[in-house]
Short mmCIF file of C-alpha atoms in Angstrom, two decimals:
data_model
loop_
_atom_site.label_atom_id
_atom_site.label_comp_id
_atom_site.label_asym_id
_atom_site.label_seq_id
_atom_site.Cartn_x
_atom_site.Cartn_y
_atom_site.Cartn_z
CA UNK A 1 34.57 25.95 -26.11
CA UNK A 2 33.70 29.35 -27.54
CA UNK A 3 30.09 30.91 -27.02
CA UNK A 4 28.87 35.20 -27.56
CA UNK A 5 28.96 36.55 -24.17
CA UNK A 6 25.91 37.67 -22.44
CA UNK A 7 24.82 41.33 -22.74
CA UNK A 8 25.15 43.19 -19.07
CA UNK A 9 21.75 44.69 -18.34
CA UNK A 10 19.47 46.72 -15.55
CA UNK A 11 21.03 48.36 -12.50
CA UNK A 12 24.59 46.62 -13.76
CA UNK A 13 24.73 48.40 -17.21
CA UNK A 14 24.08 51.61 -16.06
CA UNK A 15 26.71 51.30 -12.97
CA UNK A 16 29.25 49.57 -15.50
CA UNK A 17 28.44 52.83 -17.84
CA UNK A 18 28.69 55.44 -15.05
CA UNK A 19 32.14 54.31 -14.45
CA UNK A 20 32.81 54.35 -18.23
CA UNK A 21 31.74 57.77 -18.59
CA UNK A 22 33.43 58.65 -15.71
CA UNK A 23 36.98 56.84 -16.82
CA UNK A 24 36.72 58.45 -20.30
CA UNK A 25 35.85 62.32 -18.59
CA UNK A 26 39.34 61.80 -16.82
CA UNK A 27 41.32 60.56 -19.20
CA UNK A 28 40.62 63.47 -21.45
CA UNK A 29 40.38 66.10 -18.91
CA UNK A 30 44.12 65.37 -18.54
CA UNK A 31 44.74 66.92 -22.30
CA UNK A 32 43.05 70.59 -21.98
CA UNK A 33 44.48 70.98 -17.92
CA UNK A 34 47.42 72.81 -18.25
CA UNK A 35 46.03 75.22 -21.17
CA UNK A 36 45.26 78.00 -18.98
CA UNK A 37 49.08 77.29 -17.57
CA UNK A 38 50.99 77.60 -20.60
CA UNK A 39 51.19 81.76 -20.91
CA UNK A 40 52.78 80.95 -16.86
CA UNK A 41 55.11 78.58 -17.50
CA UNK A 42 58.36 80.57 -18.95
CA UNK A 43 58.16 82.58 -16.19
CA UNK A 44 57.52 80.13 -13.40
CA UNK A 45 60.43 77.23 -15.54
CA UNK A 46 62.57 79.86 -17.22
CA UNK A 47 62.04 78.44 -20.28
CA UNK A 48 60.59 80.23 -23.90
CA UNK A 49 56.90 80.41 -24.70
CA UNK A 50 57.70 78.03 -27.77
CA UNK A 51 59.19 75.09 -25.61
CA UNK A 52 56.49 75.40 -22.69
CA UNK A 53 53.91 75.01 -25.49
CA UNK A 54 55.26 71.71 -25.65
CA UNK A 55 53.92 70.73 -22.01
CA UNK A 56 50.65 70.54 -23.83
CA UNK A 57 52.09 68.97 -27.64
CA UNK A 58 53.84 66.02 -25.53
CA UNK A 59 51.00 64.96 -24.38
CA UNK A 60 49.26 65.08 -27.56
CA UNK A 61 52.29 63.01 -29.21
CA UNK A 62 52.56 59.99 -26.17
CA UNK A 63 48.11 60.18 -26.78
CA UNK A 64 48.78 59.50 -30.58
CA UNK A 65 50.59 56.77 -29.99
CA UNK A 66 48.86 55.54 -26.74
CA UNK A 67 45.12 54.97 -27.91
CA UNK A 68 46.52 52.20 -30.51
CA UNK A 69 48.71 50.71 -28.49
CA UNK A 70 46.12 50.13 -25.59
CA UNK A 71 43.63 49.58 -28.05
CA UNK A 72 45.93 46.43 -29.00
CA UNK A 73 46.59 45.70 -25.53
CA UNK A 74 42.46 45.25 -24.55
CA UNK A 75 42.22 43.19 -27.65
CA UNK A 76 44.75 41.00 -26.26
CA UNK A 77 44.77 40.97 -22.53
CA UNK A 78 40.75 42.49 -21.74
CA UNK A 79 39.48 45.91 -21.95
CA UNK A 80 38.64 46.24 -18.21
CA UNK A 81 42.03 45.51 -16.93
CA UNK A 82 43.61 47.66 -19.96
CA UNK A 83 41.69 51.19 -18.61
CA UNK A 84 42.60 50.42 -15.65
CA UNK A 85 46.21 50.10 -16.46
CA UNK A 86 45.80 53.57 -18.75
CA UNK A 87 44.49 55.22 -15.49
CA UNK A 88 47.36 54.31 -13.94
CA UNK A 89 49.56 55.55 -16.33
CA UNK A 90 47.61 58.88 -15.98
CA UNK A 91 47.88 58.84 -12.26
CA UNK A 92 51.64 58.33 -12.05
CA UNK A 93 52.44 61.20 -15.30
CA UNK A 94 50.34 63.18 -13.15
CA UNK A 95 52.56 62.69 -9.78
CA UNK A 96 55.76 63.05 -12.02
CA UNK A 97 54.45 66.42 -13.09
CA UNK A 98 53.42 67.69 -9.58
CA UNK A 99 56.74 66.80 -8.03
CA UNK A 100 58.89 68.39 -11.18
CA UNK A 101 60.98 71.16 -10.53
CA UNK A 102 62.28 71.21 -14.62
CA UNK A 103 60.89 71.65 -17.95
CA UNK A 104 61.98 68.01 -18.76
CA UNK A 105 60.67 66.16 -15.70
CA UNK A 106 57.48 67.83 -16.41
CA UNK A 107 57.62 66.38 -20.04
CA UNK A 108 58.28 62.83 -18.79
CA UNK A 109 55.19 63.42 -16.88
CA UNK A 110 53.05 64.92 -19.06
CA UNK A 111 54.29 62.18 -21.88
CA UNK A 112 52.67 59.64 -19.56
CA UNK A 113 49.63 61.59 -19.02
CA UNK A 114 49.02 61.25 -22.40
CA UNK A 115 48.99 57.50 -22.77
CA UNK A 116 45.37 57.80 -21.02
CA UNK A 117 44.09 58.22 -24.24
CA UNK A 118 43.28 54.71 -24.82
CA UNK A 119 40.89 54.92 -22.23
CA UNK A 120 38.26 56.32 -24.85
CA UNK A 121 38.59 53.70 -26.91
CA UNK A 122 38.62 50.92 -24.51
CA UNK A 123 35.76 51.86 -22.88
CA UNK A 124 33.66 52.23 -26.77
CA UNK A 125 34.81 48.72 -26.99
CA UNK A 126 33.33 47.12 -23.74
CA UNK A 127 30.54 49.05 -24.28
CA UNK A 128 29.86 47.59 -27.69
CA UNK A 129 30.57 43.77 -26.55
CA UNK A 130 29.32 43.92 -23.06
CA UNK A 131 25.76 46.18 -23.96
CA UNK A 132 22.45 45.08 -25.89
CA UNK A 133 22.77 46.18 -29.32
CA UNK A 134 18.93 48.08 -28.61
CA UNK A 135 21.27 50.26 -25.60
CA UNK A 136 24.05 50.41 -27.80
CA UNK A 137 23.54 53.92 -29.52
CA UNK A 138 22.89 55.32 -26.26
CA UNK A 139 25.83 54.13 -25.16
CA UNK A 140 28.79 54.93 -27.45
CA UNK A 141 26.83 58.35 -27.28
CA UNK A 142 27.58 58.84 -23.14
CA UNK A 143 30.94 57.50 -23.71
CA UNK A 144 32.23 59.19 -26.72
CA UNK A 145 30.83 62.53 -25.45
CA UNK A 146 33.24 62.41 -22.49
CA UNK A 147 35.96 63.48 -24.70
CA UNK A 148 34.33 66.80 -24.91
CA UNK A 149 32.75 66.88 -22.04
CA UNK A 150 36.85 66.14 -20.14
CA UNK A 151 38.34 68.80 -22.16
CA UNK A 152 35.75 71.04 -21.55
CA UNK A 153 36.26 70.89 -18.45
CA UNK A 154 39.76 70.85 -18.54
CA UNK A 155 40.46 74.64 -18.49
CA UNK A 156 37.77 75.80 -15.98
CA UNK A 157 39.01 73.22 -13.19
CA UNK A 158 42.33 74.85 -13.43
CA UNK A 159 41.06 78.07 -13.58
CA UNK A 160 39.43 77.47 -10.03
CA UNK A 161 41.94 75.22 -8.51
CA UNK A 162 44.68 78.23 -8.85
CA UNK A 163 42.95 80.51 -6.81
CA UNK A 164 43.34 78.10 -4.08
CA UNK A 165 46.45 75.80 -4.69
CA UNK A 166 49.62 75.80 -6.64
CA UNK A 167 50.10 75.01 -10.18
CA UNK A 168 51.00 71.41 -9.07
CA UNK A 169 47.69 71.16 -7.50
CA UNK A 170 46.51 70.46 -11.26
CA UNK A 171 48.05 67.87 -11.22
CA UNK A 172 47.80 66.49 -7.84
CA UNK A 173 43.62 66.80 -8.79
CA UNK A 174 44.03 64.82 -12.18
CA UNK A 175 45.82 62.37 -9.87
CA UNK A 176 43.16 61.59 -7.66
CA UNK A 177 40.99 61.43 -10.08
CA UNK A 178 42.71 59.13 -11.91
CA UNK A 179 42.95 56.67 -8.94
CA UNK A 180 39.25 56.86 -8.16
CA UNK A 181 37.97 55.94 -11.73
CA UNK A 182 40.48 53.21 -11.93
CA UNK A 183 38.94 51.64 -8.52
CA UNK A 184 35.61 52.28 -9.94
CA UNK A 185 36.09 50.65 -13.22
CA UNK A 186 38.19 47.98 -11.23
CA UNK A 187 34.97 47.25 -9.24
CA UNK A 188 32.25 47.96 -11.81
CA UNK A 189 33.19 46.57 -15.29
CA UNK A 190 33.30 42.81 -15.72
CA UNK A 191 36.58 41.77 -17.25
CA UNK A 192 35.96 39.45 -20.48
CA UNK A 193 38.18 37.09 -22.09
CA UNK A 194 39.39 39.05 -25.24
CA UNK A 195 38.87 38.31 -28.54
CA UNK A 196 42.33 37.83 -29.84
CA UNK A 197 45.84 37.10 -29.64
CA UNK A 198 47.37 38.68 -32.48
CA UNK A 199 50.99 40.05 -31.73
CA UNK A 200 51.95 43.71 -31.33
CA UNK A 201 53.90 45.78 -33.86
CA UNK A 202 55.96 47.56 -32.04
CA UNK A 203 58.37 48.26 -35.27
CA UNK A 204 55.37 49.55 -36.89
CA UNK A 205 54.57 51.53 -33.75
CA UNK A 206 58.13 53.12 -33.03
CA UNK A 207 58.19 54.14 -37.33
CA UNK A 208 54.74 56.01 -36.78
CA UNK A 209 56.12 58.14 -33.51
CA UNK A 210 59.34 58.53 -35.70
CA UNK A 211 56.97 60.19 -38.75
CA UNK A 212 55.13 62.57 -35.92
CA UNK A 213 58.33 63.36 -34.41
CA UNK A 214 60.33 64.30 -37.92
CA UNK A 215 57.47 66.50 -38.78
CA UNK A 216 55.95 68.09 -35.62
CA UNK A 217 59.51 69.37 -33.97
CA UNK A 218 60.47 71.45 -37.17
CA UNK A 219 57.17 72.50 -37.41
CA UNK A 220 56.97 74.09 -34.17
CA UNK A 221 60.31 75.74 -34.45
CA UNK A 222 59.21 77.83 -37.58
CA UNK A 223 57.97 80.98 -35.62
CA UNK A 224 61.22 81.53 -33.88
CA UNK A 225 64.10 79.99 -36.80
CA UNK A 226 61.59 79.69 -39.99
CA UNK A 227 62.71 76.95 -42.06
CA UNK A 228 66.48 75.75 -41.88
CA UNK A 229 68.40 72.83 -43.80
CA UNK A 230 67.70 70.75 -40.78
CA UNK A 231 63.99 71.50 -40.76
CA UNK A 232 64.24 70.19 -44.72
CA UNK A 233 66.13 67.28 -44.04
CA UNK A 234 63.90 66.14 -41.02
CA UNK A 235 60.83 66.67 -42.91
CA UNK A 236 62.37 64.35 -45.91
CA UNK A 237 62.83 61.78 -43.31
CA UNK A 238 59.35 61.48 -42.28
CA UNK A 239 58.15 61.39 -46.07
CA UNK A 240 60.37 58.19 -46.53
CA UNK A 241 59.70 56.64 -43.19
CA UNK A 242 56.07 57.21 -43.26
CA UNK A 243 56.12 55.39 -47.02
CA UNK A 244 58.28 52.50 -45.69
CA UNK A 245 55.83 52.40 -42.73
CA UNK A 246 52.72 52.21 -44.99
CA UNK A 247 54.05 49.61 -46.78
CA UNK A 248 55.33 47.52 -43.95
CA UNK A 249 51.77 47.97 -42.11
CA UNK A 250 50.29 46.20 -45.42
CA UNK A 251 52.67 43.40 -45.32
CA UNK A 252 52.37 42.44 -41.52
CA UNK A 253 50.43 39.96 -39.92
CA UNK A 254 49.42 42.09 -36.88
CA UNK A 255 50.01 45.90 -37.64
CA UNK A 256 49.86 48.65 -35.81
CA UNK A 257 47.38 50.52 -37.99
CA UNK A 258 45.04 48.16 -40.05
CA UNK A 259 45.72 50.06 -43.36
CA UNK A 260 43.50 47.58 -45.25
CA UNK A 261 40.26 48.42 -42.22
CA UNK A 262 41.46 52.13 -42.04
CA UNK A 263 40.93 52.73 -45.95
CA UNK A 264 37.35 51.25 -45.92
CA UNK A 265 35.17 55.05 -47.16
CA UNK A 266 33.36 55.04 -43.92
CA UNK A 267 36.31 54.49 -41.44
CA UNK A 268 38.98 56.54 -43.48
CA UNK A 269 36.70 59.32 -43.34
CA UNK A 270 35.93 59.36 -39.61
CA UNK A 271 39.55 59.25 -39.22
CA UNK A 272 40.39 62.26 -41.82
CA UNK A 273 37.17 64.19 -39.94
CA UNK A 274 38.51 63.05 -36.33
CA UNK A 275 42.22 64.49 -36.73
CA UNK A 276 40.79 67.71 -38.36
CA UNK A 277 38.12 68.64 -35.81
CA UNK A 278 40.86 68.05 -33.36
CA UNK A 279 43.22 70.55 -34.74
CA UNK A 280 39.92 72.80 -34.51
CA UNK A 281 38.53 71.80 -30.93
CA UNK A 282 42.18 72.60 -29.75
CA UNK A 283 42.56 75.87 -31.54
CA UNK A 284 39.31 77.24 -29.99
CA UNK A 285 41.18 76.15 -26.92
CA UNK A 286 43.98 78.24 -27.40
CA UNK A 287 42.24 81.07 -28.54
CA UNK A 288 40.03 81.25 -25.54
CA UNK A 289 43.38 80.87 -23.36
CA UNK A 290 45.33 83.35 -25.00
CA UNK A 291 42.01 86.23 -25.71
CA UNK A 292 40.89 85.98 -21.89
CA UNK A 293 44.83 86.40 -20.36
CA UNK A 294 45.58 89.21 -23.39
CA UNK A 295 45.47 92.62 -22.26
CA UNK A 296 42.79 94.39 -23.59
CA UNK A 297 44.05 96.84 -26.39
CA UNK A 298 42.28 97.71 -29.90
CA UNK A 299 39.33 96.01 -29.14
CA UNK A 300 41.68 92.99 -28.42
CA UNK A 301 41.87 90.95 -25.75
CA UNK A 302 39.88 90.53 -21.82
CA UNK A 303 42.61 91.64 -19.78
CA UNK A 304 42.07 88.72 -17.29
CA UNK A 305 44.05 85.67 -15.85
CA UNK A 306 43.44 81.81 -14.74
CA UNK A 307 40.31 82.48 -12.93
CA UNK A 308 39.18 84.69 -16.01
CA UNK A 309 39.67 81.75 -18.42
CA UNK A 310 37.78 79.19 -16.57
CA UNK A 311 34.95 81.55 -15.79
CA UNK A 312 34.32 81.86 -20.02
CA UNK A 313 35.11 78.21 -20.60
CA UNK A 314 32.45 77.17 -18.07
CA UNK A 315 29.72 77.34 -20.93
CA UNK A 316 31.68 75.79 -23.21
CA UNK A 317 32.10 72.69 -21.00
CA UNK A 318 28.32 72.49 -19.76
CA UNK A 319 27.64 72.55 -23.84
CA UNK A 320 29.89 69.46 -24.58
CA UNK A 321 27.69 67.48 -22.08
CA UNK A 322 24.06 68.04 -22.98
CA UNK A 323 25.68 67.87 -26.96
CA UNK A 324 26.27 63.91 -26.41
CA UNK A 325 23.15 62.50 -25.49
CA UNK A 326 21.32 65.08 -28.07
CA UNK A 327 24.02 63.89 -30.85
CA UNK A 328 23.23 60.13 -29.96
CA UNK A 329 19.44 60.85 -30.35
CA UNK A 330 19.78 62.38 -33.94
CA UNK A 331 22.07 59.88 -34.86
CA UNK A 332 19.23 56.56 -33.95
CA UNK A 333 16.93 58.79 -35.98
CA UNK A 334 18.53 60.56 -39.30
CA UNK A 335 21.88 58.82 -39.45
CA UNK A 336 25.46 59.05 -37.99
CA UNK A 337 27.12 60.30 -40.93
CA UNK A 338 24.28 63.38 -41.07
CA UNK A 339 24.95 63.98 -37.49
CA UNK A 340 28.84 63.92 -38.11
CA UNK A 341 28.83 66.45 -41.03
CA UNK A 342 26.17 68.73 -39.29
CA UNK A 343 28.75 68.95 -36.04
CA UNK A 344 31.72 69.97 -38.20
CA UNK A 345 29.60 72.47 -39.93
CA UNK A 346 28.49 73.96 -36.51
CA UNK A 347 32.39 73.70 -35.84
CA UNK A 348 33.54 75.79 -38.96
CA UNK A 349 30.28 78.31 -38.22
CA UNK A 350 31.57 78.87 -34.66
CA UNK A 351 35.13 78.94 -35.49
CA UNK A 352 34.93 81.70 -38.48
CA UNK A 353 32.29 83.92 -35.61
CA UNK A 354 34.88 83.59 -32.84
CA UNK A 355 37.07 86.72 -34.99
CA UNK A 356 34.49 88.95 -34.48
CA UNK A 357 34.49 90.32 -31.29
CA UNK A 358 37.60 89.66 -29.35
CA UNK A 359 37.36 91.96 -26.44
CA UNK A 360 33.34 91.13 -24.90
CA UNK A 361 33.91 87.98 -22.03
CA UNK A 362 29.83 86.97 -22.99
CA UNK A 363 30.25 87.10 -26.91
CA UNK A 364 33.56 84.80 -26.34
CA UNK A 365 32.03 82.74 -24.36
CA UNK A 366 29.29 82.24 -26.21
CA UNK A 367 31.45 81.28 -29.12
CA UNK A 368 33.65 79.20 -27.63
CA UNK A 369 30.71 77.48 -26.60
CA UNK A 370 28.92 77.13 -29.70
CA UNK A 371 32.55 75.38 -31.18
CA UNK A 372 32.81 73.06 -27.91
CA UNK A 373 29.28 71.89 -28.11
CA UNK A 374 29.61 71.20 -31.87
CA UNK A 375 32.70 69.49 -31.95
CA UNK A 376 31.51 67.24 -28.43
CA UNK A 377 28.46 66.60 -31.22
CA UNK A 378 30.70 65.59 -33.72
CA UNK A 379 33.06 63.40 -31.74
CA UNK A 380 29.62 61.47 -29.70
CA UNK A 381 28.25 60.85 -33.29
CA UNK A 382 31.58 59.27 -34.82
CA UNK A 383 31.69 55.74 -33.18
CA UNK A 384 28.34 54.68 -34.64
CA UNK A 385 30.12 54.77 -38.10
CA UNK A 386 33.53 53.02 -36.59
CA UNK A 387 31.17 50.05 -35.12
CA UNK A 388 29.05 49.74 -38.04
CA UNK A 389 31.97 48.24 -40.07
CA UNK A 390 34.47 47.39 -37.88
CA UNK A 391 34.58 43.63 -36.86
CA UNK A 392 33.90 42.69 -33.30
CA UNK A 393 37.33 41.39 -32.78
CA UNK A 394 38.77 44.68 -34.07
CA UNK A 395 36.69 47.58 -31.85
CA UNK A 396 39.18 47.97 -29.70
CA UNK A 397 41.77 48.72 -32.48
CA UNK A 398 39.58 50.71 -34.53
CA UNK A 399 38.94 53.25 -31.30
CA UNK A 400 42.02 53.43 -30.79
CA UNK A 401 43.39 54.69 -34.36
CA UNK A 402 39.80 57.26 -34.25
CA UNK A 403 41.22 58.39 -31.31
CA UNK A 404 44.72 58.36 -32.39
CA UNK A 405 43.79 60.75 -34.95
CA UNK A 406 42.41 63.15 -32.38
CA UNK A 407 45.51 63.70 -30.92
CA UNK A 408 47.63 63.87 -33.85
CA UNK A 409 44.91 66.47 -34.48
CA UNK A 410 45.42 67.85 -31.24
CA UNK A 411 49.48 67.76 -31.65
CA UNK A 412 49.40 69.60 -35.01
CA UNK A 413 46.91 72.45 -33.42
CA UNK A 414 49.86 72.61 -30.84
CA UNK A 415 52.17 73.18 -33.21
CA UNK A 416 50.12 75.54 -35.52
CA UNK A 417 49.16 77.64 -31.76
CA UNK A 418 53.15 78.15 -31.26
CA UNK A 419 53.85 79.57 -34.95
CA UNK A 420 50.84 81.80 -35.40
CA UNK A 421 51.26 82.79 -31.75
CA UNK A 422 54.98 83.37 -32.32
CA UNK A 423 54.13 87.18 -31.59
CA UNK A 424 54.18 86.31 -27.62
CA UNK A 425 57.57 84.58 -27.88
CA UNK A 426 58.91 87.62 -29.15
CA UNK A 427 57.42 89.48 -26.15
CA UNK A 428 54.33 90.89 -27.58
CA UNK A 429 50.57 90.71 -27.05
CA UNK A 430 48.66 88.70 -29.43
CA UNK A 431 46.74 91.27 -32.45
CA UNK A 432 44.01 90.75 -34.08
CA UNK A 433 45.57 88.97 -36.91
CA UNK A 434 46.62 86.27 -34.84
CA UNK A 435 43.52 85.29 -33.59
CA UNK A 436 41.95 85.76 -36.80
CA UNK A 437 44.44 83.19 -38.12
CA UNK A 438 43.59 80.95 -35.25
CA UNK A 439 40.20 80.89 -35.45
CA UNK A 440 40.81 80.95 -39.61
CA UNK A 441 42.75 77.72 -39.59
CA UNK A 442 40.00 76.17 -37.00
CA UNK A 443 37.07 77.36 -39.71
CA UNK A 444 38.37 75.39 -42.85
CA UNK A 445 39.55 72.66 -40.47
CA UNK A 446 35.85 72.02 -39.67
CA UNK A 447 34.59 72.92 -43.30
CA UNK A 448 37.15 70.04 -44.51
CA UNK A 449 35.84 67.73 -41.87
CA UNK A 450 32.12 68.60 -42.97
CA UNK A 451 33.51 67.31 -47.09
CA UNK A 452 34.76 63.99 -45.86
CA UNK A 453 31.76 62.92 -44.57
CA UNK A 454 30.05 63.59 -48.34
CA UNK A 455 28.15 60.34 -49.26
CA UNK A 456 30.46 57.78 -50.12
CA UNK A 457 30.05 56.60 -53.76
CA UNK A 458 29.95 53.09 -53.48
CA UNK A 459 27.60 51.39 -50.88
CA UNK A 460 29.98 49.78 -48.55
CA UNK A 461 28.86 46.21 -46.30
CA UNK A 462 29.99 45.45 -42.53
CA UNK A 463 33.27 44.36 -42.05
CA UNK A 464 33.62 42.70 -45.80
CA UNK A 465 36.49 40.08 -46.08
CA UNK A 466 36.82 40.31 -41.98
CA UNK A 467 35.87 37.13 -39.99
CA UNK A 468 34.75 38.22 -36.25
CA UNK A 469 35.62 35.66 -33.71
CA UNK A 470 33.03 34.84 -31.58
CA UNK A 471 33.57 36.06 -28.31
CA UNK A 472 34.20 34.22 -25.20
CA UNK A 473 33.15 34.42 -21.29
CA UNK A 474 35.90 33.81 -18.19
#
């Protein structure tokens, strides 16, 4: 006998929602960690500046792939028990990667880092089945804004934890971490019988990390080889497996991207809006890495290290945390999609200021903050939209492609940081120019985001055509 679950409330909510937070500011501090590491890491691995840049796109790649897949699983097998098995994942990619002594071990760990992504979306799910709709708002607000709020704080922590540890001390941190939100959540967050039972496409899965794969690796190779027969051919490839992969996603029962859901005006534009703020909130990443370790030279550059890049991020991070809640409270009163579209504008603003003044640690800070707080703003704001017409049964699933999106955001800004940056590989300081084409790229990224949340033309209902399943208690 089925029968809708009862809503947690009082002391239990907020507990249950601590540990949420707390599980998504984890999870996503794993992503922006190793950015201040990455101008270190040819000369501590021997390896080029193009291939350690894919310590951070690996990640990115496993993260794209991740959120769905977990977002599936918590559909399936209970959202509880599925962050806690993401956390795990985190905590053992982050072992891997403290105990590796090679470029490739450090991938394998870094690749399973990444799989934490599905916390976000896991937790946006219990919080919309478990909460009273009148907490709700509040809600996906705290937990949404952890994603900016973790890879805010991403770059300061290892900034500070080098001046006292090795570089595998990063990771030995993101371990522990790990291990005590999982207890936490473990403890804290009811586990509910889930909603479906639909099968997993894992065909439809292994075709989408074939597309990223065909078309990110020749990417990232154009600042050092340009583009090559192979590059052609590989980029071909992904054109004609991403079309046989759209096509097979609409004929499946159970696909791994709901390409009938996804193309709904309101969720296909949070998705466009997601991946493209991503590729901006990473860029402003980069930039502030590579600006505060540059040596200063023609009003380029702060001439500082680790320590230097945490110290300007700092802001930046305390930003994304007071722009959730104040994102959540526009959004109850003016609208979602107005609070969405304002955030991307504030991210193209910041972005396009950040060329400016390159070689003042306040003025960069300050802008870096201003694009950190506005993109936390825009990604807090987004699930409101997402659970307005998603079905119940489908929250999970829908989180988990809005967050997949993020980090295919994320991997492209990878792969657009090694070409524009290819300047280093060949042994030179980064020049104006390249930061003005970093912080370019980040500008109409966020001006594009700000267009796809335009009114949509046709008034759209919740969920039309998609039965929600009533849910059930253990």
């Amino acid at each position: 006998m089925t029968m809708l679950m009862t809503p947690v409330g009082g002391w239990r909510a907020r507990t249950m929602l601590a540990a949420l937070a707390l599980a998504g500011v984890v999870a996503s501090l794993a992503q922006t960690l190793v950015l201040p590491l990455l101008p270190l890491f040819p000369g501590w691995l021997s390896v080029s500046a193009a291939d350690a840049q894919w310590i951070a796109t690996s990640t990115m790649l496993a993260g794209a792939v991740g959120a769905p897949l977990f977002g599936w699983l918590g559909d399936r097998f209970g959202l509880s028990r599925m962050i806690v098995v993401a956390l795990g994942f985190l905590a053992v990619g982050s072992v891997l990667a403290a105990l590796s002594d090679s470029l490739w071990m450090l991938l394998a760990g870094r690749s399973l880092q990444g799989f934490s992504s599905g916390v976000m979306g896991l937790a946006l799910a219990v919080a919309r089945t478990m909460l009273a709709p009148s907490s709700l708002p509040w809600a996906v607000g705290i937990v949404s804004g952890t994603l900016g709020i973790g890879t805010g704080l991403g770059v300061p922590v290892a900034g500070f934890a080098l001046e006292v540890l090795p570089w595998q001390g990063v990771f030995w941190i993101s371990a522990g971490a790990a291990l005590l939100a999982a207890a936490l959540v473990a403890v804290v967050v009811p586990h509910r019988a889930p909603g479906t039972s639909a099968g997993f496409d894992f065909v439809g899965a292994a075709a989408f990390s074939a597309v990223l794969l065909l078309a990110l690796i020749p990417l990232s190779l154009l600042g050092t080889s340009g583009v090559t027969v192979g590059s052609v051919i590989s980029w071909s490839a992904a054109l004609g497996v991403g079309v046989w992969w759209i096509r097979h996603e609409l004929r499946t029962s159970s696909p791994f991207v709901d390409v009938r859901l996804a193309r709904l005006a309101p969720i296909a534009s949070s998705h466009v809006t997601a991946m493209l703020v991503g590729i901006a909130f990473f860029l402003s990443f980069t930039g502030t890495v590579y600006v505060s370790q540059t040596p200063t030279r023609d009003g380029v550059g702060l001439g500082g290290g680790v320590l230097l890049t945490g110290l300007v991020q700092t802001p930046a991070s305390l930003a994304s945390i007071a722009a959730a809640p104040l994102a959540t409270f526009i959004a109850t009163h003016w609208g979602a999609r107005r609070t969405v579209m304002a955030g991307a504008i504030g991210v193209a603003l910041a972005s396009a200021g950040r060329t400016v003044v390159l070689d003042d640690p306040i003025i960069v800070a300050v802008w870096a903050l201003l694009v950190s707080g506005s993109a936390s703003f825009t990604f807090a704001a987004m699930p409101l939209i997402l659970m307005d017409v998603a079905p119940l049964h489908a929250t999970g699933a829908v989180n988990g492609l809005n967050i997949m999106m993020r980090q295919v955001g994320s991997a492209l800004a990878g792969v657009i940081g090694a070409i524009v940056l290819s300047s280093a590989v060949l042994g030179e300081s980064p020049s104006r120019s390249t930061f003005d084409w970093l912080f370019g790229i980040a500008a109409v990224c966020g001006l594009l985001a700000a267009a796809t949340m335009v009114p949509w033309r046709r008034p759209y209902r919740s969920a039309p055509a998609y039965p929600v399943p009533r849910e059930r208690t253990t």
